[in-house]
Amino acid sequence: MIKQSILSIFILLFCLCSCGHKEGEYHSLKEKIEEEGKKYHETDISSETYIGDIKTIEITEGEHTFLIPERKSQIKSYACTECHTKPLAALQNTKTGQKAHWDMQINHANENAMNCATCHNGKDMDNLNSLTGNTVDFNKSFKLCAQCHSPQFEDWKGGAHGKNIGGWAKPRAAMTCVNCHNPHEPQIAPKWPERFNTRKVKERE
Ligand code: HEC
Ligand code: HEC
Ligand code: HEC
Ligand code: HEC
């Protein structure tokens, strides 16, 4: 009788102890992810080495705070006010009709919806302007795109559209719209995969 009760206490103790999981065994997938993810949070992995010398600015859009590349130093004809010291009409050469930015043409939305003034404010060329006439810094040109392309903008904020510069480790740095899309001609040309098998092309012909 006594032996039996001692035995059942042992069994009970064994059950209680074995309830805690052994190493590598988890009660749920969520628990596994949380437990095994801990070591990544505790390490000093950082995306900073990948960002390298790229000059960045920090932006906060909704609940997302991340870095994007700075643009002004990359724009060849910035500062615009080096030439745009007078109103546009005074700069335009009406005699010859020659265009200063002859190499710049809009192949984006149709001309009813968009012209240069949709984004460039003739009174303040060093800044962009929104559809309602608000000033937008050249470093934050994504704000212009967001006006008409909100699905892509929403995706971009979370990282579903576009590309991170140094992966998902902190600090998160993501390319901005104009790193990939020319605002005047935003289409991305179709291309073959980088490691396209040229021998197969010959076979297909
Ligand atoms: C080297 C001088 C120079 C620089 C730098 C320059 N512009 Fe101009 N831009 C001109 C001149 C001259 C005109 C007027 C002639 C014309 O319409 O092309 C002009 C015209 C324009 C127009 C009107 C074009 C049209 O067809 O109505 C826009 C928009 C414009 N510039 C934007 C910019 C922006 C934005 C920058 C800076 C990122 C810039 N420019 C920098 C010389 C310059
Ligand atoms: C959809 C908005 C939009 C429209 C429309 C637009 N631009 Fe721009 N433009 C931009 C943005 C944004 C930049 C800066 C891009 C970057 O960061 O590289 C820019 C850059 C420029 C620059 C500087 C380019 C360089 O590399 O030096 C010039 C000049 C310019 N625009 C002129 C024009 C002219 C002229 C027109 C009309 C024919 C025009 N833009 C129409 C958004 C626009
Ligand atoms: C005023 C509204 C407006 C703004 C601002 C604007 N877009 Fe667009 N964009 C359009 C419209 C309209 C189309 C569709 C044109 C079509 O389907 O023919 C378009 C087309 C596009 C496309 C698709 C081209 C294709 O056919 O594959 C891209 C990419 C794009 N825009 C990127 C941008 C970026 C980047 C910016 C910011 C620099 C921007 N847009 C700003 C209105 C806008
Ligand atoms: C890392 C490069 C990259 C960045 C950054 C980027 N895009 Fe794109 N975008 C692409 C590619 C690639 C496509 C697909 C083109 C295709 O399928 O033909 C695309 C497609 C689009 C299209 C066409 C419709 C679609 O979804 O296929 C729009 C509009 C667009 N992008 C807007 C934006 C806007 C607005 C931003 C910034 C908020 C942005 N993109 C940032 C690379 C980029």
Short mmCIF file of N, CA, C and O and ligand atoms in Angstrom, two decimals, residues 75-84 87-93 97-102 104 115-117 119-122 125-128 138 184, ligand 1:
data_model
loop_
_atom_site.label_atom_id
_atom_site.label_comp_id
_atom_site.label_asym_id
_atom_site.label_seq_id
_atom_site.Cartn_x
_atom_site.Cartn_y
_atom_site.Cartn_z
N ILE A 75 21.58 64.46 -57.61
CA ILE A 75 20.90 65.06 -58.76
C ILE A 75 21.86 66.02 -59.45
O ILE A 75 22.30 67.00 -58.86
N LYS A 76 22.17 65.70 -60.71
CA LYS A 76 23.20 66.44 -61.44
C LYS A 76 22.96 67.93 -61.43
O LYS A 76 23.85 68.71 -61.12
N SER A 77 21.73 68.37 -61.79
CA SER A 77 21.50 69.80 -61.94
C SER A 77 20.95 70.47 -60.68
O SER A 77 20.34 71.52 -60.75
N TYR A 78 21.19 69.87 -59.53
CA TYR A 78 20.83 70.52 -58.28
C TYR A 78 22.04 71.34 -57.81
O TYR A 78 23.16 70.86 -57.95
N ALA A 79 21.93 72.55 -57.28
CA ALA A 79 20.71 73.25 -56.98
C ALA A 79 20.13 73.92 -58.23
O ALA A 79 20.86 74.55 -59.01
N CYS A 80 18.86 73.79 -58.42
CA CYS A 80 18.16 74.34 -59.58
C CYS A 80 18.30 75.86 -59.64
O CYS A 80 18.35 76.45 -60.72
N THR A 81 18.38 76.47 -58.46
CA THR A 81 18.43 77.94 -58.41
C THR A 81 19.77 78.50 -58.90
O THR A 81 19.95 79.71 -58.96
N GLU A 82 20.71 77.59 -59.26
CA GLU A 82 21.92 78.10 -59.92
C GLU A 82 21.52 78.79 -61.23
O GLU A 82 22.17 79.72 -61.68
N CYS A 83 20.47 78.31 -61.88
CA CYS A 83 19.95 78.94 -63.10
C CYS A 83 18.57 79.57 -62.87
O CYS A 83 18.26 80.60 -63.45
N HIS A 84 17.77 78.90 -62.08
CA HIS A 84 16.39 79.37 -61.90
C HIS A 84 16.32 80.51 -60.88
O HIS A 84 15.73 80.37 -59.81
N PRO A 87 11.70 84.05 -62.87
CA PRO A 87 10.55 83.23 -63.24
C PRO A 87 10.79 82.53 -64.58
O PRO A 87 11.57 83.01 -65.41
N LEU A 88 10.13 81.39 -64.79
CA LEU A 88 10.34 80.59 -66.00
C LEU A 88 10.21 81.40 -67.29
O LEU A 88 11.04 81.27 -68.19
N ALA A 89 9.18 82.25 -67.36
CA ALA A 89 8.92 83.02 -68.59
C ALA A 89 10.15 83.83 -68.98
O ALA A 89 10.48 83.94 -70.17
N ALA A 90 10.86 84.36 -67.98
CA ALA A 90 12.03 85.18 -68.25
C ALA A 90 13.21 84.34 -68.71
O ALA A 90 14.13 84.84 -69.36
N LEU A 91 13.20 83.04 -68.38
CA LEU A 91 14.31 82.16 -68.76
C LEU A 91 14.10 81.56 -70.15
O LEU A 91 15.05 81.20 -70.84
N GLN A 92 12.83 81.43 -70.56
CA GLN A 92 12.54 80.76 -71.81
C GLN A 92 13.01 81.58 -73.01
O GLN A 92 12.77 82.78 -73.09
N ASN A 93 13.71 80.88 -73.90
CA ASN A 93 14.21 81.53 -75.10
C ASN A 93 13.13 81.45 -76.18
O ASN A 93 13.01 80.46 -76.88
N GLY A 97 13.20 78.98 -79.25
CA GLY A 97 12.37 77.91 -78.69
C GLY A 97 13.19 76.76 -78.15
O GLY A 97 12.68 75.67 -77.91
N GLN A 98 14.50 77.00 -77.96
CA GLN A 98 15.35 75.90 -77.46
C GLN A 98 15.02 75.58 -76.01
O GLN A 98 14.72 76.46 -75.22
N LYS A 99 15.10 74.31 -75.70
CA LYS A 99 14.78 73.85 -74.34
C LYS A 99 16.07 73.56 -73.58
O LYS A 99 16.96 72.89 -74.10
N ALA A 100 16.15 74.08 -72.35
CA ALA A 100 17.32 73.79 -71.52
C ALA A 100 17.34 72.29 -71.18
O ALA A 100 18.38 71.65 -71.23
N HIS A 101 16.19 71.77 -70.86
CA HIS A 101 16.12 70.35 -70.49
C HIS A 101 15.54 69.53 -71.64
O HIS A 101 14.59 68.78 -71.49
N TRP A 102 16.16 69.73 -72.81
CA TRP A 102 15.67 69.08 -74.02
C TRP A 102 15.66 67.56 -73.90
O TRP A 102 14.88 66.87 -74.55
N MET A 104 14.73 65.88 -71.42
CA MET A 104 13.79 65.43 -70.41
C MET A 104 12.37 65.48 -70.96
O MET A 104 11.87 66.55 -71.30
N ASN A 115 2.02 67.51 -66.12
CA ASN A 115 3.07 68.23 -66.85
C ASN A 115 4.16 68.58 -65.84
O ASN A 115 4.07 68.20 -64.68
N CYS A 116 5.18 69.32 -66.29
CA CYS A 116 6.31 69.60 -65.38
C CYS A 116 5.82 70.23 -64.07
O CYS A 116 6.33 69.91 -62.99
N ALA A 117 4.81 71.10 -64.19
CA ALA A 117 4.36 71.85 -63.01
C ALA A 117 3.59 70.99 -62.01
O ALA A 117 3.35 71.43 -60.88
N CYS A 119 4.83 68.58 -60.57
CA CYS A 119 5.81 68.24 -59.54
C CYS A 119 6.82 69.36 -59.27
O CYS A 119 7.39 69.42 -58.18
N HIS A 120 7.10 70.22 -60.27
CA HIS A 120 8.09 71.29 -60.08
C HIS A 120 7.40 72.64 -60.01
O HIS A 120 6.66 73.02 -60.91
N ASN A 121 7.70 73.36 -58.95
CA ASN A 121 7.10 74.66 -58.71
C ASN A 121 8.00 75.74 -59.28
O ASN A 121 9.11 75.95 -58.80
N GLY A 122 7.54 76.38 -60.34
CA GLY A 122 8.33 77.41 -61.01
C GLY A 122 8.81 78.52 -60.09
O GLY A 122 9.83 79.14 -60.35
N MET A 125 12.12 76.34 -57.45
CA MET A 125 12.61 75.15 -58.15
C MET A 125 13.40 74.19 -57.25
O MET A 125 13.50 73.01 -57.57
N ASP A 126 13.99 74.68 -56.17
CA ASP A 126 14.79 73.80 -55.33
C ASP A 126 13.94 72.83 -54.51
O ASP A 126 14.48 71.98 -53.79
N ASN A 127 12.62 72.97 -54.64
CA ASN A 127 11.73 72.02 -53.96
C ASN A 127 10.71 71.48 -54.96
O ASN A 127 10.46 72.10 -55.99
N LEU A 128 10.14 70.36 -54.61
CA LEU A 128 9.04 69.81 -55.41
C LEU A 128 7.74 70.35 -54.82
O LEU A 128 7.73 70.94 -53.75
N PHE A 138 13.17 67.50 -52.10
CA PHE A 138 13.66 66.53 -53.09
C PHE A 138 14.05 65.20 -52.43
O PHE A 138 13.99 64.16 -53.06
N HIS A 184 10.30 60.85 -64.52
CA HIS A 184 9.80 61.33 -65.81
C HIS A 184 9.40 60.17 -66.72
O HIS A 184 8.63 60.35 -67.66
C1 HEC B 1 22.11 75.08 -66.30
C2 HEC B 1 20.96 75.88 -65.96
C3 HEC B 1 19.76 75.14 -65.37
C4 HEC B 1 19.73 74.31 -64.28
C5 HEC B 1 20.87 73.89 -63.35
C6 HEC B 1 18.34 73.92 -64.10
N1 HEC B 1 17.55 74.49 -65.09
FE1 HEC B 1 15.58 74.20 -65.39
N2 HEC B 1 15.58 75.45 -66.98
C7 HEC B 1 16.68 76.18 -67.39
C8 HEC B 1 16.26 77.11 -68.45
C9 HEC B 1 17.18 78.09 -69.20
C10 HEC B 1 14.88 76.91 -68.65
C11 HEC B 1 13.96 77.66 -69.61
C12 HEC B 1 14.05 77.12 -70.98
C13 HEC B 1 13.26 75.90 -71.12
O1 HEC B 1 12.04 75.98 -70.98
O2 HEC B 1 13.85 74.87 -71.36
C14 HEC B 1 14.49 75.87 -67.72
C15 HEC B 1 13.21 75.33 -67.63
C16 HEC B 1 12.79 74.43 -66.64
C17 HEC B 1 11.45 73.92 -66.52
C18 HEC B 1 10.28 74.22 -67.45
C19 HEC B 1 10.34 73.33 -68.65
C20 HEC B 1 9.15 73.44 -69.56
O3 HEC B 1 9.20 72.81 -70.62
O4 HEC B 1 8.18 74.12 -69.22
C21 HEC B 1 11.43 73.09 -65.44
C22 HEC B 1 10.25 72.32 -64.89
C23 HEC B 1 12.76 73.09 -64.90
N3 HEC B 1 13.57 73.89 -65.65
C24 HEC B 1 13.14 72.36 -63.78
C25 HEC B 1 14.41 72.36 -63.25
C26 HEC B 1 14.77 71.66 -62.04
C27 HEC B 1 13.79 70.89 -61.17
C28 HEC B 1 16.09 71.85 -61.84
C29 HEC B 1 16.95 71.34 -60.70
C30 HEC B 1 16.86 69.94 -60.37
C31 HEC B 1 16.58 72.68 -62.94
N4 HEC B 1 15.53 72.96 -63.75
C32 HEC B 1 17.90 73.09 -63.09
C33 HEC B 1 17.96 76.06 -66.94
C34 HEC B 1 18.38 75.27 -65.86
#
